[in-house]
XYZ file of C-alpha atoms in Angstrom:
274
model
C 86.620 -65.915 -57.611
C 84.054 -68.378 -58.258
C 83.072 -67.798 -62.100
C 80.243 -69.921 -61.944
C 79.067 -68.503 -59.212
C 79.568 -64.848 -60.447
C 77.555 -66.388 -63.542
C 74.529 -67.489 -61.709
C 74.210 -64.141 -59.838
C 74.388 -62.430 -63.246
C 71.702 -64.157 -64.989
C 69.809 -63.862 -61.197
C 70.274 -60.177 -61.396
C 69.209 -60.151 -65.084
C 66.004 -61.963 -64.380
C 65.045 -59.472 -61.527
C 65.386 -56.179 -63.521
C 63.623 -56.872 -66.827
C 64.634 -54.322 -69.510
C 62.632 -51.284 -69.466
C 61.217 -49.865 -72.531
C 62.833 -51.966 -75.029
C 66.333 -50.742 -74.216
C 69.034 -53.284 -74.913
C 70.640 -55.153 -72.088
C 73.700 -57.165 -72.275
C 73.774 -60.455 -70.073
C 77.523 -61.320 -69.168
C 78.210 -64.713 -67.807
C 81.931 -66.372 -67.543
C 81.448 -67.917 -71.060
C 79.499 -65.441 -72.952
C 77.760 -62.033 -73.549
C 74.134 -61.878 -74.599
C 71.820 -59.106 -75.846
C 68.535 -59.064 -75.261
C 65.011 -56.577 -75.239
C 62.859 -58.668 -73.007
C 63.313 -61.687 -70.554
C 62.056 -64.299 -73.487
C 64.301 -63.482 -76.359
C 67.993 -63.699 -77.015
C 68.780 -61.492 -79.894
C 72.686 -61.874 -80.372
C 75.194 -64.233 -78.344
C 79.019 -64.251 -77.983
C 81.589 -66.571 -76.852
C 83.877 -64.863 -74.766
C 86.800 -67.947 -76.027
C 85.784 -67.381 -79.577
C 84.095 -63.865 -80.289
C 83.668 -64.534 -84.052
C 81.922 -67.910 -83.968
C 78.304 -68.225 -84.921
C 76.960 -69.450 -81.836
C 72.970 -69.167 -83.088
C 71.887 -71.822 -85.696
C 69.929 -69.226 -87.420
C 73.071 -67.153 -88.222
C 75.053 -70.344 -89.765
C 71.759 -71.170 -91.632
C 71.894 -67.361 -93.072
C 75.211 -68.068 -93.909
C 74.025 -70.497 -96.650
C 73.841 -67.773 -99.211
C 77.895 -68.795 -99.529
C 76.159 -71.762 -101.597
C 75.232 -69.321 -103.913
C 77.312 -66.268 -103.760
C 80.516 -67.777 -102.162
C 82.501 -64.406 -102.693
C 80.111 -61.511 -102.718
C 81.717 -58.216 -103.457
C 79.320 -56.290 -100.924
C 76.957 -57.241 -98.086
C 74.316 -55.414 -96.586
C 73.186 -56.202 -93.337
C 69.637 -54.836 -91.876
C 69.988 -54.862 -87.856
C 73.125 -55.141 -86.011
C 72.562 -56.930 -82.767
C 75.529 -58.124 -81.285
C 77.006 -58.088 -84.583
C 77.672 -61.756 -85.158
C 77.347 -61.970 -88.743
C 79.015 -58.556 -89.560
C 82.016 -60.055 -87.363
C 81.965 -63.356 -89.349
C 82.004 -62.046 -92.441
C 84.410 -59.326 -92.002
C 87.030 -62.182 -90.651
C 85.922 -64.816 -93.153
C 85.261 -63.188 -96.218
C 88.391 -60.648 -96.570
C 87.309 -59.237 -100.027
C 83.844 -58.284 -99.023
C 82.732 -54.910 -97.985
C 80.117 -54.880 -95.151
C 77.719 -52.103 -94.597
C 75.220 -52.849 -91.638
C 72.318 -50.583 -90.853
C 70.653 -50.150 -87.085
C 68.096 -48.145 -86.227
C 68.602 -47.945 -82.655
C 71.582 -45.936 -81.456
C 71.626 -47.865 -78.159
C 72.728 -51.038 -79.728
C 75.483 -49.663 -81.860
C 76.593 -48.131 -78.978
C 77.424 -51.713 -77.673
C 80.084 -52.821 -80.790
C 82.779 -52.369 -78.584
C 81.131 -54.767 -75.766
C 80.484 -57.113 -78.538
C 84.088 -56.768 -80.167
C 82.607 -55.546 -83.218
C 85.866 -54.117 -85.291
C 85.934 -50.004 -86.117
C 84.570 -49.106 -89.232
C 87.216 -48.895 -92.216
C 87.304 -49.713 -95.554
C 85.686 -52.811 -95.407
C 83.045 -52.369 -92.684
C 80.876 -49.570 -92.063
C 77.812 -49.370 -89.390
C 75.163 -46.964 -90.240
C 72.284 -45.857 -87.814
C 69.254 -45.459 -89.839
C 66.245 -47.255 -90.626
C 67.040 -50.271 -92.691
C 63.982 -50.195 -95.345
C 64.659 -46.437 -96.138
C 68.286 -47.215 -96.390
C 67.644 -50.012 -99.032
C 65.468 -47.532 -100.925
C 67.546 -44.554 -100.688
C 71.193 -45.476 -100.777
C 72.316 -49.103 -100.750
C 74.491 -49.228 -103.860
C 74.610 -52.833 -105.644
C 74.995 -55.574 -102.876
C 75.266 -58.907 -103.792
C 73.535 -60.264 -100.369
C 71.030 -58.471 -98.462
C 70.896 -59.989 -94.719
C 67.637 -59.167 -93.055
C 67.547 -59.520 -89.170
C 66.157 -56.429 -87.787
C 64.107 -56.589 -84.372
C 63.005 -54.286 -81.765
C 61.522 -55.161 -78.509
C 58.094 -55.598 -80.117
C 59.356 -57.895 -82.796
C 60.221 -57.277 -86.284
C 58.923 -53.886 -87.715
C 56.428 -54.300 -90.285
C 58.276 -52.328 -92.908
C 60.596 -55.082 -93.149
C 58.139 -57.599 -94.607
C 56.415 -55.621 -96.758
C 56.106 -55.760 -100.604
C 57.189 -52.184 -100.865
C 60.596 -53.595 -98.900
C 60.911 -56.401 -100.634
C 60.309 -54.652 -104.138
C 63.582 -52.011 -103.032
C 65.523 -55.239 -102.007
C 65.070 -56.534 -105.737
C 65.748 -53.559 -107.603
C 69.307 -52.984 -105.154
C 70.477 -56.069 -105.432
C 72.818 -57.190 -108.110
C 71.485 -59.560 -111.138
C 71.972 -62.644 -109.433
C 72.007 -61.155 -105.839
C 70.350 -62.526 -102.867
C 67.953 -61.930 -100.083
C 68.341 -63.826 -96.810
C 65.531 -62.725 -94.121
C 65.086 -64.248 -90.482
C 61.651 -64.723 -89.075
C 61.100 -66.110 -85.370
C 58.565 -68.964 -85.595
C 55.677 -67.790 -83.603
C 55.239 -64.608 -85.672
C 52.023 -64.678 -86.809
C 52.686 -62.701 -89.821
C 54.581 -65.081 -91.540
C 52.025 -66.124 -94.268
C 51.733 -62.533 -95.227
C 55.456 -62.160 -95.586
C 55.805 -64.948 -98.027
C 52.698 -63.651 -99.814
C 54.805 -60.116 -100.392
C 57.982 -61.961 -101.295
C 56.087 -63.992 -103.761
C 54.664 -61.150 -105.324
C 58.295 -59.753 -106.079
C 60.655 -62.620 -106.638
C 57.831 -65.382 -108.014
C 59.050 -68.741 -107.420
C 62.509 -67.685 -106.808
C 62.451 -68.175 -103.008
C 62.741 -70.846 -100.165
C 61.735 -71.048 -96.435
C 62.741 -73.525 -93.897
C 63.442 -73.879 -90.252
C 67.091 -73.003 -89.402
C 69.884 -74.897 -87.692
C 69.228 -75.958 -84.196
C 66.810 -73.271 -83.982
C 62.601 -72.620 -84.347
C 63.380 -69.690 -86.625
C 62.536 -69.682 -90.307
C 65.179 -68.751 -92.801
C 63.747 -67.068 -96.012
C 66.223 -67.126 -99.214
C 65.070 -64.996 -102.006
C 67.162 -65.020 -105.329
C 67.223 -62.824 -108.640
C 68.223 -64.587 -111.997
C 67.710 -68.074 -112.817
C 64.526 -69.536 -111.272
C 65.754 -73.001 -110.442
C 68.353 -73.513 -108.057
C 71.516 -75.914 -108.407
C 70.521 -79.788 -107.830
C 70.584 -81.151 -104.301
C 74.013 -83.070 -105.193
C 75.594 -79.637 -106.745
C 74.711 -77.720 -102.950
C 75.830 -80.392 -100.777
C 79.159 -80.706 -102.925
C 79.585 -76.648 -102.356
C 78.891 -77.137 -98.673
C 81.694 -79.767 -98.281
C 84.212 -77.297 -100.112
C 83.332 -74.421 -98.303
C 83.959 -76.203 -95.043
C 87.772 -75.591 -96.199
C 87.514 -72.216 -95.347
C 84.455 -71.696 -93.279
C 83.995 -73.226 -89.704
C 80.324 -73.837 -90.906
C 78.524 -77.088 -92.141
C 76.209 -75.960 -94.478
C 74.863 -79.407 -95.452
C 71.536 -78.718 -93.882
C 71.092 -75.563 -95.135
C 71.746 -77.299 -98.780
C 69.273 -79.496 -98.080
C 67.022 -77.053 -96.793
C 67.243 -74.680 -99.651
C 65.994 -77.512 -102.035
C 63.156 -78.698 -99.669
C 61.802 -75.089 -98.932
C 61.211 -74.485 -102.480
C 58.187 -76.357 -102.287
C 57.046 -74.650 -98.822
C 57.588 -71.256 -100.024
C 55.266 -71.729 -103.211
C 52.809 -73.806 -101.324
C 49.539 -72.220 -99.913
C 49.018 -75.116 -97.758
C 52.829 -74.385 -96.081
C 51.216 -70.687 -95.158
C 47.595 -72.172 -94.089
C 49.703 -74.688 -92.019
C 51.954 -72.091 -90.466
C 48.639 -70.025 -89.639
C 47.171 -72.788 -88.054
C 50.115 -73.513 -85.741
C 50.315 -70.036 -84.598
C 47.030 -69.378 -83.792
Protein backbone atom coordinates (compact mmCIF):
# COMPACT_ATOMS: atom_id res chain seq x y z
CA UNK A 1 0.00 0.00 0.00
CA UNK A 2 1.21 3.54 -0.78
CA UNK A 3 0.92 5.07 2.70
CA UNK A 4 1.64 8.62 1.53
CA UNK A 5 -1.22 8.34 -0.95
CA UNK A 6 -3.50 6.93 1.75
CA UNK A 7 -2.61 9.86 4.02
CA UNK A 8 -3.42 12.34 1.27
CA UNK A 9 -6.75 10.62 0.62
CA UNK A 10 -7.56 10.76 4.34
CA UNK A 11 -6.83 14.49 4.39
CA UNK A 12 -9.02 15.13 1.35
CA UNK A 13 -11.85 13.17 2.94
CA UNK A 14 -11.45 15.20 6.14
CA UNK A 15 -11.68 18.47 4.18
CA UNK A 16 -14.74 17.22 2.32
CA UNK A 17 -16.62 16.16 5.47
CA UNK A 18 -16.21 18.84 8.14
CA UNK A 19 -17.21 17.98 11.72
CA UNK A 20 -20.91 18.40 12.44
CA UNK A 21 -22.21 20.29 15.49
CA UNK A 22 -18.79 20.47 17.11
CA UNK A 23 -18.34 16.70 17.23
CA UNK A 24 -14.71 15.62 17.70
CA UNK A 25 -13.19 14.12 14.56
CA UNK A 26 -9.91 12.21 14.25
CA UNK A 27 -7.75 12.67 11.18
CA UNK A 28 -5.52 9.61 10.68
CA UNK A 29 -2.50 9.70 8.39
CA UNK A 30 0.58 7.54 7.94
CA UNK A 31 2.59 9.22 10.67
CA UNK A 32 0.09 10.92 12.96
CA UNK A 33 -3.38 11.26 14.43
CA UNK A 34 -4.97 14.62 15.13
CA UNK A 35 -8.15 15.74 16.88
CA UNK A 36 -10.38 18.48 15.42
CA UNK A 37 -13.67 20.22 16.17
CA UNK A 38 -13.58 22.09 12.85
CA UNK A 39 -11.36 22.53 9.79
CA UNK A 40 -9.47 25.52 11.17
CA UNK A 41 -7.80 24.30 14.35
CA UNK A 42 -5.97 21.23 15.63
CA UNK A 43 -6.97 20.36 19.19
CA UNK A 44 -4.42 17.60 19.68
CA UNK A 45 -1.72 15.84 17.68
CA UNK A 46 -0.09 12.45 18.22
CA UNK A 47 2.91 10.89 16.53
CA UNK A 48 2.30 7.24 15.71
CA UNK A 49 6.01 6.55 16.18
CA UNK A 50 6.15 8.13 19.66
CA UNK A 51 2.63 8.52 21.12
CA UNK A 52 3.88 10.15 24.34
CA UNK A 53 5.90 12.89 22.62
CA UNK A 54 4.63 16.46 22.91
CA UNK A 55 4.41 17.45 19.26
CA UNK A 56 2.61 20.79 19.57
CA UNK A 57 4.86 23.55 20.84
CA UNK A 58 2.37 25.09 23.25
CA UNK A 59 2.13 21.80 25.16
CA UNK A 60 5.89 21.83 25.67
CA UNK A 61 5.66 25.41 26.93
CA UNK A 62 2.92 24.42 29.38
CA UNK A 63 5.34 21.85 30.80
CA UNK A 64 7.40 24.86 31.87
CA UNK A 65 5.70 24.42 35.23
CA UNK A 66 8.56 21.97 35.91
CA UNK A 67 10.83 24.99 36.33
CA UNK A 68 8.88 25.86 39.47
CA UNK A 69 7.32 22.50 40.40
CA UNK A 70 9.78 19.78 39.25
CA UNK A 71 8.12 16.96 41.23
CA UNK A 72 4.42 17.71 41.78
CA UNK A 73 2.41 15.33 43.91
CA UNK A 74 -0.84 16.03 42.08
CA UNK A 75 -1.69 17.63 38.73
CA UNK A 76 -5.20 18.57 37.66
CA UNK A 77 -5.87 19.00 33.94
CA UNK A 78 -8.93 20.77 32.61
CA UNK A 79 -9.46 19.51 29.09
CA UNK A 80 -8.30 16.07 27.92
CA UNK A 81 -8.32 16.33 24.13
CA UNK A 82 -6.02 13.70 22.70
CA UNK A 83 -4.33 13.36 26.08
CA UNK A 84 -0.90 14.70 25.09
CA UNK A 85 -0.18 16.36 28.44
CA UNK A 86 -1.76 13.54 30.42
CA UNK A 87 0.33 10.89 28.65
CA UNK A 88 3.53 12.87 28.99
CA UNK A 89 3.05 13.46 32.71
CA UNK A 90 2.02 9.84 33.26
CA UNK A 91 5.23 8.61 31.64
CA UNK A 92 7.76 11.14 32.89
CA UNK A 93 6.38 11.99 36.34
CA UNK A 94 5.95 8.50 37.82
CA UNK A 95 5.27 9.73 41.36
CA UNK A 96 2.55 12.20 40.37
CA UNK A 97 -1.20 11.63 40.54
CA UNK A 98 -2.96 13.01 37.46
CA UNK A 99 -6.64 13.92 37.26
CA UNK A 100 -7.96 14.98 33.84
CA UNK A 101 -11.39 16.62 33.68
CA UNK A 102 -13.13 16.58 30.29
CA UNK A 103 -16.66 17.87 29.71
CA UNK A 104 -17.34 16.05 26.42
CA UNK A 105 -17.89 12.27 26.69
CA UNK A 106 -17.26 11.97 22.95
CA UNK A 107 -13.70 13.14 23.53
CA UNK A 108 -13.20 10.68 26.38
CA UNK A 109 -14.47 7.90 24.12
CA UNK A 110 -11.39 8.47 21.93
CA UNK A 111 -8.88 7.76 24.70
CA UNK A 112 -7.91 4.34 23.31
CA UNK A 113 -7.44 5.85 19.84
CA UNK A 114 -4.91 8.28 21.31
CA UNK A 115 -3.20 5.64 23.49
CA UNK A 116 -4.26 7.25 26.77
CA UNK A 117 -3.62 4.69 29.54
CA UNK A 118 -6.59 3.27 31.45
CA UNK A 119 -7.46 4.70 34.84
CA UNK A 120 -5.37 3.43 37.73
CA UNK A 121 -4.03 4.72 41.05
CA UNK A 122 -2.01 7.42 39.21
CA UNK A 123 -4.38 8.50 36.45
CA UNK A 124 -8.08 9.31 36.50
CA UNK A 125 -10.20 10.76 33.69
CA UNK A 126 -13.43 12.38 34.87
CA UNK A 127 -16.34 13.54 32.71
CA UNK A 128 -17.39 16.85 34.28
CA UNK A 129 -17.39 20.60 33.89
CA UNK A 130 -13.84 21.63 34.79
CA UNK A 131 -14.83 24.88 36.51
CA UNK A 132 -17.39 23.06 38.67
CA UNK A 133 -14.94 20.29 39.51
CA UNK A 134 -12.21 22.67 40.69
CA UNK A 135 -14.71 24.51 42.85
CA UNK A 136 -16.22 21.40 44.43
CA UNK A 137 -13.93 18.35 44.32
CA UNK A 138 -10.36 19.06 43.29
CA UNK A 139 -8.26 18.18 46.34
CA UNK A 140 -5.00 20.13 46.71
CA UNK A 141 -3.10 20.02 43.38
CA UNK A 142 0.38 21.45 43.00
CA UNK A 143 -0.37 22.30 39.37
CA UNK A 144 -3.57 23.06 37.47
CA UNK A 145 -3.28 22.92 33.66
CA UNK A 146 -6.10 24.58 31.76
CA UNK A 147 -6.45 23.61 28.10
CA UNK A 148 -10.21 23.29 27.75
CA UNK A 149 -11.78 24.04 24.39
CA UNK A 150 -15.07 23.31 22.67
CA UNK A 151 -15.98 23.86 19.03
CA UNK A 152 -16.69 27.56 19.66
CA UNK A 153 -13.47 28.12 21.62
CA UNK A 154 -12.64 28.33 25.30
CA UNK A 155 -15.73 28.22 27.55
CA UNK A 156 -16.34 31.58 29.22
CA UNK A 157 -16.31 30.09 32.71
CA UNK A 158 -12.64 29.08 32.31
CA UNK A 159 -11.66 32.74 31.95
CA UNK A 160 -13.68 34.22 34.80
CA UNK A 161 -12.52 35.69 38.10
CA UNK A 162 -14.66 33.10 39.91
CA UNK A 163 -12.76 30.29 38.20
CA UNK A 164 -9.36 31.80 38.95
CA UNK A 165 -10.42 32.33 42.57
CA UNK A 166 -11.38 28.66 42.79
CA UNK A 167 -8.01 27.63 41.32
CA UNK A 168 -6.15 29.88 43.76
CA UNK A 169 -8.09 28.42 46.68
CA UNK A 170 -7.48 24.82 45.57
CA UNK A 171 -3.78 25.06 44.79
CA UNK A 172 -1.22 24.11 47.40
CA UNK A 173 0.68 26.93 49.08
CA UNK A 174 3.24 27.26 46.27
CA UNK A 175 0.99 25.87 43.55
CA UNK A 176 0.91 26.93 39.93
CA UNK A 177 -1.83 27.60 37.37
CA UNK A 178 -0.94 27.25 33.67
CA UNK A 179 -3.46 28.13 30.94
CA UNK A 180 -3.43 27.98 27.15
CA UNK A 181 -5.02 30.84 25.20
CA UNK A 182 -5.49 30.85 21.44
CA UNK A 183 -3.81 33.88 19.85
CA UNK A 184 -6.92 35.27 18.15
CA UNK A 185 -9.15 35.06 21.23
CA UNK A 186 -10.38 38.67 21.62
CA UNK A 187 -10.98 38.15 25.33
CA UNK A 188 -7.34 37.63 26.39
CA UNK A 189 -7.06 41.16 27.89
CA UNK A 190 -10.18 40.39 29.94
CA UNK A 191 -8.72 37.08 31.15
CA UNK A 192 -5.58 38.91 32.27
CA UNK A 193 -7.64 41.38 34.27
CA UNK A 194 -9.45 38.53 36.00
CA UNK A 195 -6.21 36.67 36.79
CA UNK A 196 -4.58 39.85 38.15
CA UNK A 197 -7.57 40.40 40.42
CA UNK A 198 -6.79 37.05 42.09
CA UNK A 199 -3.03 36.41 41.74
CA UNK A 200 -1.88 40.02 41.80
CA UNK A 201 1.55 40.43 40.21
CA UNK A 202 2.38 36.72 40.42
CA UNK A 203 1.76 35.98 36.77
CA UNK A 204 3.45 35.84 33.39
CA UNK A 205 2.17 35.50 29.82
CA UNK A 206 4.13 34.90 26.63
CA UNK A 207 3.92 33.19 23.24
CA UNK A 208 4.35 29.43 23.41
CA UNK A 209 7.12 27.51 21.67
CA UNK A 210 6.63 27.14 17.89
CA UNK A 211 3.08 28.42 18.13
CA UNK A 212 0.84 31.45 18.08
CA UNK A 213 -0.82 30.49 21.36
CA UNK A 214 -0.24 32.44 24.55
CA UNK A 215 0.66 30.58 27.73
CA UNK A 216 -0.27 32.04 31.10
CA UNK A 217 1.53 31.13 34.33
CA UNK A 218 0.17 32.29 37.70
CA UNK A 219 1.56 31.16 41.03
CA UNK A 220 0.89 31.28 44.74
CA UNK A 221 3.49 32.03 47.35
CA UNK A 222 6.41 34.34 46.60
CA UNK A 223 5.70 37.17 44.17
CA UNK A 224 9.16 37.09 42.63
CA UNK A 225 10.35 34.30 40.38
CA UNK A 226 13.88 32.90 40.62
CA UNK A 227 16.44 34.75 38.52
CA UNK A 228 16.69 34.16 34.78
CA UNK A 229 20.02 32.38 35.25
CA UNK A 230 18.50 30.10 37.89
CA UNK A 231 15.58 29.21 35.63
CA UNK A 232 17.91 28.50 32.72
CA UNK A 233 20.04 26.27 34.95
CA UNK A 234 16.91 24.38 35.98
CA UNK A 235 15.95 23.97 32.32
CA UNK A 236 19.35 22.44 31.56
CA UNK A 237 19.07 20.08 34.55
CA UNK A 238 15.56 18.96 33.58
CA UNK A 239 16.80 17.97 30.11
CA UNK A 240 18.47 14.94 31.73
CA UNK A 241 15.10 13.38 32.58
CA UNK A 242 12.68 15.14 30.22
CA UNK A 243 12.84 15.22 26.39
CA UNK A 244 12.06 18.93 26.52
CA UNK A 245 14.01 22.10 25.85
CA UNK A 246 12.64 24.43 28.51
CA UNK A 247 15.12 27.25 27.99
CA UNK A 248 12.60 29.23 25.92
CA UNK A 249 10.02 28.78 28.66
CA UNK A 250 12.55 29.96 31.25
CA UNK A 251 13.24 33.12 29.28
CA UNK A 252 9.55 33.63 28.53
CA UNK A 253 8.60 33.35 32.19
CA UNK A 254 10.85 36.24 33.11
CA UNK A 255 9.97 38.40 30.11
CA UNK A 256 6.26 37.67 30.42
CA UNK A 257 5.97 39.17 33.89
CA UNK A 258 6.20 42.62 32.39
CA UNK A 259 3.55 41.76 29.79
CA UNK A 260 1.17 40.34 32.38
CA UNK A 261 1.22 43.45 34.56
CA UNK A 262 1.45 46.04 31.77
CA UNK A 263 -1.92 47.44 30.75
CA UNK A 264 -0.40 48.48 27.43
CA UNK A 265 0.18 44.81 26.60
CA UNK A 266 -3.53 44.08 27.01
CA UNK A 267 -4.37 47.08 24.85
CA UNK A 268 -1.89 45.88 22.22
CA UNK A 269 -3.50 42.43 22.20
CA UNK A 270 -6.96 43.96 21.90
CA UNK A 271 -5.78 46.16 19.04
CA UNK A 272 -4.16 43.29 17.15
CA UNK A 273 -7.37 41.26 17.40
CA UNK A 274 -9.69 44.00 16.10
